[in-house]
C-alpha cells in the first residue's frame, strides 16, 4: 500500500509533467501558427514584388514596339500614297537607309518593302536573294491586303526564318500596310526582329534571387516564347506543358482573361535534374497591337523559403532550448515545487516577448525588401526610358534634316529650323539627366533672362499651338533676371506647357487658352502656367508630384516628379491650384539670386 504522502507527491509530479507537456504542446502550436502566418505573408509580398517587376518589364516592351510603329509610319510616308515599285523604292533609298540606321540599337535586323503583289522591291541592308521574290503567302501581307487599315501595325507570331541571310533566325515580324488616298492597297513595310537579341536584352537579364527568372508568353497563339527556365522555346502550350505540367498549362490559359495574377506550379529543379519543385509565379498581361502577351516571373519556392531561414533557425533553437528547460524544470520541481511556477512563468513571458520581437523584425525585413526591390525596379525603368527616348529623337533629327534639305528654308523659317535643331541637341544632353529624381548632378548656374527662356519655348511650340487651336497669353516682367540653370528651367516650363496642352484636348477650340506670366516679388521670380482644361480632382492634387503617378491614359508619371526635383534644387517651390471644370494653374517660385551656397546644385 502506497503511503499517502508518497501518493500525494506522485500526483503532484504527474500534474507537473502533464502541465509541462501541455505547455510544450501549446508553445509548439503557437510557434507553428506564427511560422505559417509569417510564411504566408512573405509569399504574398514576394508575389506582389514579382508582379510589379513583370509590369515594369512589360511597359519597356510596349515602348519598344511603339518605336517600331513610329518608324514604320515614317517608311509609309515616304511613298505618299504612290504606287510601290522598285523605282520608287530606289528614289527613297537613302532615307530608308537612315531609318534603318536609327534602329541600329534595337533588335531589328532588316527593313523590307513589298509591292501590292507581295514582291520585295527593297530591303535594308541589301540582300539580292530577297529583292524580286514574291512573298504574298506570308501572313502579314495577307493581313495588310485583306484586314489592315492605314496606321495599324501587325505583329506576327513567333517564327523561324526560312530564306535569305536570316535563315534559321528566331524572329518576330512587325508590318504596316501602305495604302492610297482612297484606301486601296499598295504594299507593305515590314521589319524582322531578332527575337534572341530582344530576349537577351529585355527578358533574360531580369532575375530574382539565384533562380528566379522572367518568362514571356504569346497568349493569343498560346505559344511560350521564353520559358521559365530561361530558354527560348517558341512552342505551343499544349506541346510544352501538357500533359506533363497541367497546372502550369492552366495558369497560362487563365491569362486569356487579360488580368494580372499569381499562382504556383510544379516544375523541374534548375540545379537537380529530374527533381520536381514548386515555383511561385506572377504574371502581367499586356497587349501589343493585335496580340496579347504576358510577362511573368517565377522563383523556386525553396529559394523564397531560404530568405526566412534565419528566422526559422532561431525559432527552432528557441523551441529546442525551451524543451530542455521544461524537462529539466520538471525534474527539479520534485524538490522545489513552490518555486517552479514562478520560474516557468518568467521564462514563458521572456520567450513570448522574444518571439514577438522576432516577428516584428521579420515584418520590418519584409518592408525593407519590398522597398529595395522597388528602388531597383525604378532604376531599371529609368534606364529603359533613357534608352527608348534616343530612338524617336534620332527619327526627329533625321526627318528635320531631310525636310530642311528638301525645302531649303530661308529667313524666319531657317531661324525656326535652327531653333528646332538646338532643341534636339539640348534634349540629347538632357538624356543623361532623366534620373535627376534619383541621382542629382551639379547645376550649371548663370544669369538668365526669364523672357528669353519663355520666348524660345513659345517659338518651339508655335506650330503645335496653331495645330491644336490654342490661344496664348504671355505676360513677362522685363527685364526679369535670375541666377539659374537655363536648360533645366526651360525643361520645367516645357513640362508645364505640354501638360497644359494635354489637359485642353477635350476643351472646345474657342475656349482653349494658355496663359504664362512671370513677375518679381520679394526676391523671388514667380512663374505661372494656366490652362482652361478639365481641371484636377482635389483628391489627386497631393499625389501629382509622386513618381509614377499620372492622371493620363498613357505616360510614365515622371514629368512632375523630375520638375519638382529641379525646382527644389534651385531653392524654389512648386504648387498647383485647380478646380474640376475650371482648369489648373501651376506656380513655380525661384530665388532671383539662385540657390543657397549649401544647396545641392553647387556641391
C-alpha positions in Angstrom: 0.0 0.0 0.0 1.4 3.4 -1.0 1.9 5.9 1.7 -0.5 8.9 1.5 2.5 11.3 1.4 4.2 9.5 -1.4 0.9 9.2 -3.3 0.4 13.0 -3.0 4.0 13.6 -4.2 3.3 11.2 -7.2 0.1 13.0 -8.0 1.9 16.4 -7.9 4.7 15.0 -10.1 2.1 13.7 -12.6 0.4 17.1 -12.5 3.7 18.9 -13.1 4.7 16.7 -16.0 1.2 16.9 -17.5 1.3 20.7 -17.2 4.8 20.8 -18.7 3.7 18.6 -21.6 0.6 20.7 -22.2 2.6 23.9 -22.1 5.1 22.5 -24.6 2.3 21.4 -27.0 0.8 24.9 -26.7 4.1 26.6 -27.4 4.7 24.3 -30.4 1.3 25.0 -31.7 1.8 28.8 -31.3 5.2 28.6 -32.9 3.9 26.7 -35.9 1.0 29.1 -36.3 3.4 32.1 -36.3 5.6 30.3 -38.7 2.7 29.6 -41.1 1.4 33.1 -40.9 4.9 34.6 -41.5 5.4 32.3 -44.4 2.0 33.1 -46.0 2.6 36.9 -45.6 6.1 36.7 -47.0 4.9 34.7 -50.1 2.1 37.3 -50.7 4.7 40.1 -50.6 7.1 38.2 -52.8 4.4 37.6 -55.4 3.4 41.3 -55.4 7.0 42.2 -56.0 7.3 39.7 -58.8 4.1 41.1 -60.4 5.5 44.7 -60.1 8.7 43.8 -61.8 6.8 41.9 -64.6 4.6 45.0 -65.1 7.6 47.3 -65.4 9.3 45.0 -67.9 6.1 44.8 -70.0 6.0 48.6 -70.2 9.5 48.5 -71.6 8.4 46.1 -74.3 5.4 48.2 -75.1 7.6 51.3 -75.5 10.0 49.4 -77.8 7.2 48.2 -80.1 5.8 51.8 -80.2 9.2 52.8 -81.5 8.9 50.2 -84.3 5.4 51.5 -85.1 6.7 55.1 -85.4 9.5 54.1 -87.7 7.1 52.1 -90.0 4.9 55.2 -90.1 7.9 57.1 -91.4 8.6 54.5 -94.1 4.9 54.6 -95.2 5.0 58.4 -95.6 8.0 58.1 -98.0 5.6 56.6 -100.6 3.0 59.4 -100.1 0.2 57.2 -101.5 2.1 56.5 -104.7 2.4 53.1 -106.3 5.0 50.9 -104.5 7.6 50.0 -107.2 11.4 49.3 -107.3 11.9 52.6 -109.0 10.1 54.5 -106.2 12.0 52.4 -103.6 15.3 53.5 -105.3 14.2 57.1 -105.2 13.7 57.0 -101.4 16.6 54.5 -100.8 18.8 57.0 -98.9 16.0 57.8 -96.5 15.3 54.1 -96.0 18.9 53.6 -95.0 18.7 56.4 -92.5 15.5 55.0 -91.0 17.1 51.6 -90.7 20.2 53.2 -89.2 18.2 54.8 -86.5 17.1 51.3 -85.4 20.7 50.0 -85.1 20.5 49.7 -81.3 17.2 47.7 -81.5 16.6 44.0 -82.3 15.6 45.0 -85.9 17.7 43.0 -88.4 16.2 44.2 -91.7 13.6 46.5 -93.2 11.7 45.2 -96.3 9.3 46.9 -98.7 6.8 44.8 -100.7 4.5 45.9 -103.6 0.8 45.2 -103.9 1.6 41.7 -105.4 3.8 40.7 -102.4 7.1 41.1 -104.3 10.0 42.5 -102.3 11.1 45.8 -104.0 13.7 47.0 -101.4 15.5 45.7 -98.3 17.9 47.3 -95.9 20.6 46.0 -95.5 20.8 44.9 -99.1 20.1 41.2 -99.8 19.9 40.2 -103.5 18.3 36.9 -102.5 15.2 38.7 -101.2 14.6 41.5 -103.7 12.4 40.4 -106.6 11.0 37.4 -104.8 7.3 37.0 -104.1 6.1 36.6 -100.5 2.4 37.0 -101.0 1.8 33.9 -98.9 3.1 35.4 -95.7 0.5 36.2 -93.0 1.4 39.9 -92.6 1.0 40.6 -96.3 -2.4 38.8 -96.3 -3.4 40.8 -93.2 -2.4 44.1 -94.8 -4.3 43.3 -98.0 -7.5 41.9 -96.5 -7.9 43.3 -93.0 -5.3 46.1 -92.4 -6.1 49.8 -92.2 -3.9 52.9 -92.5 -1.8 53.4 -89.5 -2.3 49.9 -88.0 0.7 47.7 -87.2 0.7 43.9 -87.3 2.8 41.7 -85.0 3.4 38.2 -86.2 3.5 35.0 -84.1 6.9 33.6 -83.2 8.5 32.2 -86.4 11.8 30.8 -87.8 13.1 32.5 -91.0 13.3 30.1 -93.9 15.3 32.0 -96.5 17.8 34.8 -97.2 20.6 35.8 -94.9 18.4 35.3 -91.9 17.6 31.6 -92.5 17.1 29.8 -89.2 16.6 33.1 -87.2 14.2 33.0 -84.3 12.1 36.1 -85.3 9.1 38.3 -84.9 7.8 40.4 -87.8 6.1 43.8 -87.4 4.4 45.2 -90.5 2.3 48.1 -91.7 0.2 48.4 -94.9 0.8 51.1 -97.5 -2.5 52.5 -98.9 -3.6 55.0 -101.4 -5.8 58.1 -100.8 -8.9 56.1 -101.3 -7.7 53.2 -99.1 -6.6 51.0 -101.9 -3.8 48.5 -101.0 -0.4 49.5 -102.4 2.1 47.4 -100.5 3.7 46.6 -97.1 6.5 47.9 -95.0 7.9 45.3 -92.5 10.8 44.8 -90.0 12.2 41.5 -89.0 13.1 41.4 -85.3 15.9 39.1 -83.9 13.9 37.6 -81.1 17.1 36.2 -79.4 18.5 39.7 -79.2 15.2 41.1 -77.9 15.1 38.3 -75.2 18.8 38.8 -74.2 18.3 42.5 -73.7 14.8 42.8 -72.2 13.8 39.5 -70.6 16.7 37.2 -69.7 18.6 39.8 -67.6 15.5 40.0 -65.3 16.5 37.8 -62.3 15.1 37.5 -58.8 17.4 35.8 -56.4 19.5 32.9 -57.8 17.0 31.0 -59.9 14.0 33.4 -60.2 13.6 34.2 -63.9 11.3 36.1 -66.2 9.3 34.4 -68.9 7.2 35.6 -71.9 4.2 34.0 -73.5 2.1 34.9 -76.6 -1.4 34.3 -75.2 -3.1 35.0 -78.5 -1.4 32.0 -80.2 -0.9 30.0 -76.9 2.9 29.9 -77.6 5.7 30.0 -75.0 8.3 32.5 -76.2 10.7 32.4 -73.3 10.3 29.6 -70.8 10.7 30.0 -67.0 14.0 28.1 -67.4 15.4 31.0 -69.4 15.3 29.1 -72.8 13.8 30.4 -76.0 11.3 27.8 -76.9 8.7 29.1 -79.4 6.5 26.0 -78.6 2.7 25.8 -78.0 1.3 25.4 -74.5 0.0 22.0 -75.5 3.4 20.7 -76.7 5.4 22.3 -73.9 3.3 21.7 -70.8 0.5 19.1 -71.5 0.1 16.6 -70.1 3.3 16.8 -68.0 2.7 20.2 -66.4 -1.1 20.6 -66.3 -1.1 23.2 -63.5 1.4 25.4 -65.4 -0.8 24.9 -68.6 -3.9 26.0 -66.7 -2.1 29.0 -65.2 -1.1 30.2 -68.7 -4.5 29.6 -70.2 -6.1 31.7 -67.4 -4.1 34.7 -68.6 -6.5 34.9 -71.6 -8.9 36.7 -69.3 -6.4 39.7 -69.6 -6.0 40.2 -65.8 -2.7 40.1 -63.8 -2.4 37.3 -61.2 -0.1 34.9 -59.4 0.0 31.2 -58.5 2.2 28.2 -58.2 3.1 25.1 -60.2 5.4 22.1 -60.1 8.4 22.1 -62.4 11.9 20.6 -62.7 14.6 21.9 -60.3 17.2 24.1 -62.1 20.1 22.5 -60.2 18.9 19.0 -59.5 17.7 17.2 -62.8 14.6 15.2 -62.7 13.5 16.6 -59.3 10.2 18.5 -59.3 10.0 21.7 -57.2 7.2 24.1 -56.6 7.6 27.5 -58.1 5.8 30.8 -57.2 4.8 32.7 -60.4 3.3 36.1 -61.0 2.3 37.4 -64.4 1.1 40.7 -66.1 -0.8 40.5 -69.4 -0.4 43.4 -71.9 -1.4 44.0 -75.5 0.8 44.8 -78.4 -1.3 45.7 -81.4 -3.2 42.5 -82.4 -1.5 40.2 -79.9 -2.0 39.6 -76.2 1.3 38.8 -74.4 2.1 38.0 -70.8 5.2 38.8 -68.9 5.8 36.7 -65.8 8.4 35.9 -63.2 8.8 32.6 -61.4 11.0 31.6 -58.4 11.5 28.2 -56.8 9.6 28.1 -53.5 12.7 26.7 -51.7 14.6 29.8 -52.6 11.9 32.0 -51.2 12.0 29.8 -48.0 15.7 30.4 -47.7 15.0 34.1 -47.1 13.2 33.1 -44.0 15.8 30.6 -42.9 17.5 32.8 -40.3 14.2 33.4 -38.6 13.2 29.8 -38.8 16.6 28.6 -37.3 16.2 31.0 -34.4 12.7 29.7 -33.9 13.8 26.1 -33.9 16.7 26.9 -31.5 14.2 28.6 -29.2 11.9 25.6 -29.3 14.8 23.2 -28.5 16.0 25.4 -25.6 12.5 25.6 -24.3 12.1 21.8 -24.4 15.3 21.2 -22.4 14.3 23.9 -19.9 10.9 22.4 -19.4 12.2 18.8 -18.9 14.9 20.0 -16.5 12.4 22.0 -14.6 10.1 19.1 -14.3 12.9 17.0 -12.6 14.0 19.8 -10.3 10.4 20.7 -9.3 10.3 17.4 -7.3 12.2 19.3 -4.6 11.4 22.9 -5.3 7.7 22.7 -6.4 6.7 26.0 -5.0 9.5 27.9 -6.8 8.8 26.2 -10.2 5.6 28.2 -11.0 7.5 31.5 -10.7 10.4 30.3 -12.8 8.2 28.8 -15.5 6.1 32.0 -15.7 9.2 34.1 -16.0 10.7 32.0 -18.8 7.4 31.8 -20.7 6.9 35.6 -20.6 10.5 36.1 -21.6 10.4 33.8 -24.6 7.0 35.0 -25.7 8.3 38.6 -25.8 11.4 37.4 -27.8 9.1 35.6 -30.2 7.0 38.8 -30.6 10.2 40.9 -31.2 11.4 38.3 -33.8 8.0 38.6 -35.5 8.3 42.4 -35.6 11.8 42.2 -37.0 10.5 39.9 -39.7 7.8 42.3 -40.7 10.4 45.1 -40.9 12.6 42.9 -43.1 9.6 42.3 -45.4 9.1 46.1 -45.7 12.8 46.7 -46.4 12.9 44.0 -49.0 9.9 45.5 -50.8 11.4 49.0 -50.8 14.8 47.7 -52.1 13.1 45.8 -54.9 11.0 48.9 -55.8 14.1 51.1 -55.9 15.8 48.6 -58.2 12.8 48.5 -60.4 12.7 52.3 -60.6 16.4 52.2 -61.7 15.7 49.7 -64.5 12.7 51.7 -65.7 14.7 55.0 -65.8 17.5 53.4 -67.7 14.9 51.9 -70.1 13.3 55.3 -70.6 16.6 57.0 -71.4 17.4 54.3 -73.9 14.0 54.4 -75.6 14.0 58.3 -75.9 17.0 58.1 -78.2 15.1 56.2 -80.9 12.3 58.8 -81.5 14.8 61.6 -81.0 17.0 60.2 -83.8 14.0 59.9 -86.0 13.0 63.5 -85.4 16.5 64.7 -86.1 16.7 62.7 -89.3 13.4 63.9 -90.6 14.3 67.6 -89.8 17.4 67.2 -91.9 15.5 65.6 -94.8 12.9 68.4 -94.7 15.5 71.1 -94.4 17.4 69.7 -97.4 14.2 69.3 -99.4 12.7 72.8 -99.0 16.0 74.9 -98.4 14.4 77.3 -95.9 15.3 80.9 -95.6 14.6 83.9 -93.3 12.4 83.2 -90.4 11.8 79.6 -91.4 15.5 79.0 -91.4 15.7 80.5 -87.9 12.9 78.2 -86.8 14.8 75.2 -88.2 17.9 76.3 -86.2 15.8 76.6 -83.0 14.5 73.0 -83.5 18.0 71.7 -84.1 19.2 73.4 -81.0 16.4 71.9 -79.0 17.3 68.4 -80.4 20.9 68.9 -79.2 19.6 70.1 -75.8 17.4 67.0 -75.5 20.4 64.8 -76.2 22.3 66.5 -73.4 19.3 66.0 -71.1 19.0 62.3 -71.7 21.6 61.5 -69.1 19.7 63.8 -66.6 16.5 61.8 -66.8 17.4 60.2 -63.5 17.6 63.5 -61.7 14.9 62.4 -59.3 17.2 59.7 -58.0 20.7 61.0 -58.9 21.4 64.7 -58.9 24.1 66.4 -61.0 25.6 69.9 -60.4 23.6 72.8 -61.7 25.1 74.9 -64.5 24.3 78.3 -62.9 24.3 81.5 -64.9 22.4 84.8 -65.1 19.4 84.3 -67.4 16.5 86.5 -68.5 13.2 84.8 -68.0 11.6 86.5 -71.0 14.3 85.0 -73.3 13.6 81.5 -71.9 9.8 81.9 -72.4 10.2 83.4 -75.9 12.4 80.5 -77.1 9.9 78.0 -75.8 6.9 79.7 -77.5 8.8 79.7 -80.8 9.3 76.0 -80.3 5.7 75.4 -79.5 4.2 77.8 -82.0 3.3 75.1 -84.6 1.7 72.8 -82.1 -0.3 75.7 -80.6 -1.6 76.5 -84.0 -2.4 72.9 -84.9 -4.4 72.4 -81.6 -6.1 75.8 -82.0 -4.8 77.0 -78.6 -4.5 80.8 -78.0 -1.7 82.0 -75.8 -1.4 85.0 -73.4 2.2 85.7 -72.3 2.9 88.5 -69.8 6.5 88.7 -68.6 8.0 91.5 -66.5 11.0 92.8 -68.4 13.8 92.5 -67.5 13.4 89.6 -65.1 16.9 88.3 -64.5 17.7 85.4 -62.1 20.6 83.0 -61.4 19.6 79.6 -62.6 20.4 76.7 -64.9 18.6 77.9 -68.1 18.3 74.5 -69.6 16.7 73.0 -66.6 14.3 75.9 -66.1 13.4 75.6 -69.8 12.7 71.9 -69.1 10.4 72.9 -66.2 8.5 75.3 -68.3 8.2 72.9 -71.3 6.8 70.2 -69.0 4.1 72.6 -67.6 3.1 73.8 -71.1 2.9 70.2 -72.5 0.7 69.2 -69.5 -1.5 72.2 -70.1 -1.9 71.3 -73.8 -2.8 67.7 -72.9 -5.3 69.0 -70.3 -7.2 71.0 -73.0 -7.6 68.2 -75.5 -11.3 67.9 -74.7 -11.9 71.6 -74.3 -13.8 73.3 -77.2 -11.3 75.0 -79.6 -12.7 78.5 -78.9 -12.2 78.1 -75.2 -8.6 76.8 -75.3 -6.3 79.5 -73.7 -2.7 79.0 -72.4 -1.6 81.8 -70.0 2.1 82.3 -69.0 3.0 85.0 -66.6 6.2 85.9 -64.7 6.9 88.6 -62.2 9.4 89.5 -59.4 8.1 89.6 -55.8 10.1 89.7 -52.6 13.3 88.4 -54.1 11.5 85.6 -55.9 10.6 85.0 -59.6 7.0 83.8 -59.8 6.3 81.8 -62.9 2.6 80.8 -63.5 1.3 78.5 -66.3 -2.5 78.3 -66.5 -4.9 76.3 -68.8 -8.6 76.1 -69.4 -8.8 72.3 -69.4 -10.9 70.0 -67.3 -9.0 70.6 -64.1 -7.6 68.1 -61.5 -9.8 66.4 -58.8 -9.0 67.6 -55.3 -8.2 64.1 -54.1 -5.4 63.8 -56.8 -3.6 67.1 -56.1 -1.4 65.8 -53.2 -0.2 62.8 -55.4 0.7 64.8 -58.5 4.4 65.0 -57.8 4.8 61.4 -56.7 6.9 59.3 -59.1 4.9 57.1 -61.5 1.6 58.8 -60.5 -0.3 60.1 -63.6 -3.8 61.1 -64.5 -3.2 60.5 -68.2 -4.2 57.3 -70.1 -0.6 56.9 -71.1 2.8 58.1 -69.8 5.3 57.2 -67.1 4.3 59.7 -64.4 7.9 61.0 -64.0 7.5 64.5 -65.5 6.1 66.4 -62.5 8.4 64.5 -60.1 11.5 65.5 -62.2 10.1 69.0 -62.4 9.8 69.3 -58.7 13.3 68.0 -58.2 14.7 70.6 -60.5 12.8 73.4 -58.7 13.8 72.2 -55.2 17.5 72.1 -56.2 17.2 75.7 -57.3 16.0 76.5 -53.8 12.4 77.1 -55.0 9.0 75.6 -54.7 6.1 74.5 -57.0 2.4 74.4 -56.2 -0.9 73.8 -58.1 -4.4 75.2 -57.8 -7.3 73.6 -59.6 -11.0 73.0 -59.6 -12.7 70.4 -61.8 -14.0 72.1 -65.0 -12.1 75.3 -64.4 -8.6 74.4 -65.5 -5.4 74.4 -63.4 -2.6 76.9 -62.5 0.9 75.7 -61.7 3.1 78.3 -59.8 6.9 78.0 -59.7 8.8 80.2 -57.2 12.5 80.6 -57.8 15.0 82.8 -55.8 16.4 85.6 -58.0 19.9 85.1 -56.6 19.9 81.4 -57.2 20.1 78.5 -54.7 21.9 78.9 -51.4 25.6 78.1 -51.3 24.9 74.9 -49.4 22.4 73.8 -52.0 22.7 70.6 -53.8 23.3 72.3 -57.1 26.6 73.9 -56.0 28.3 70.9 -54.5 
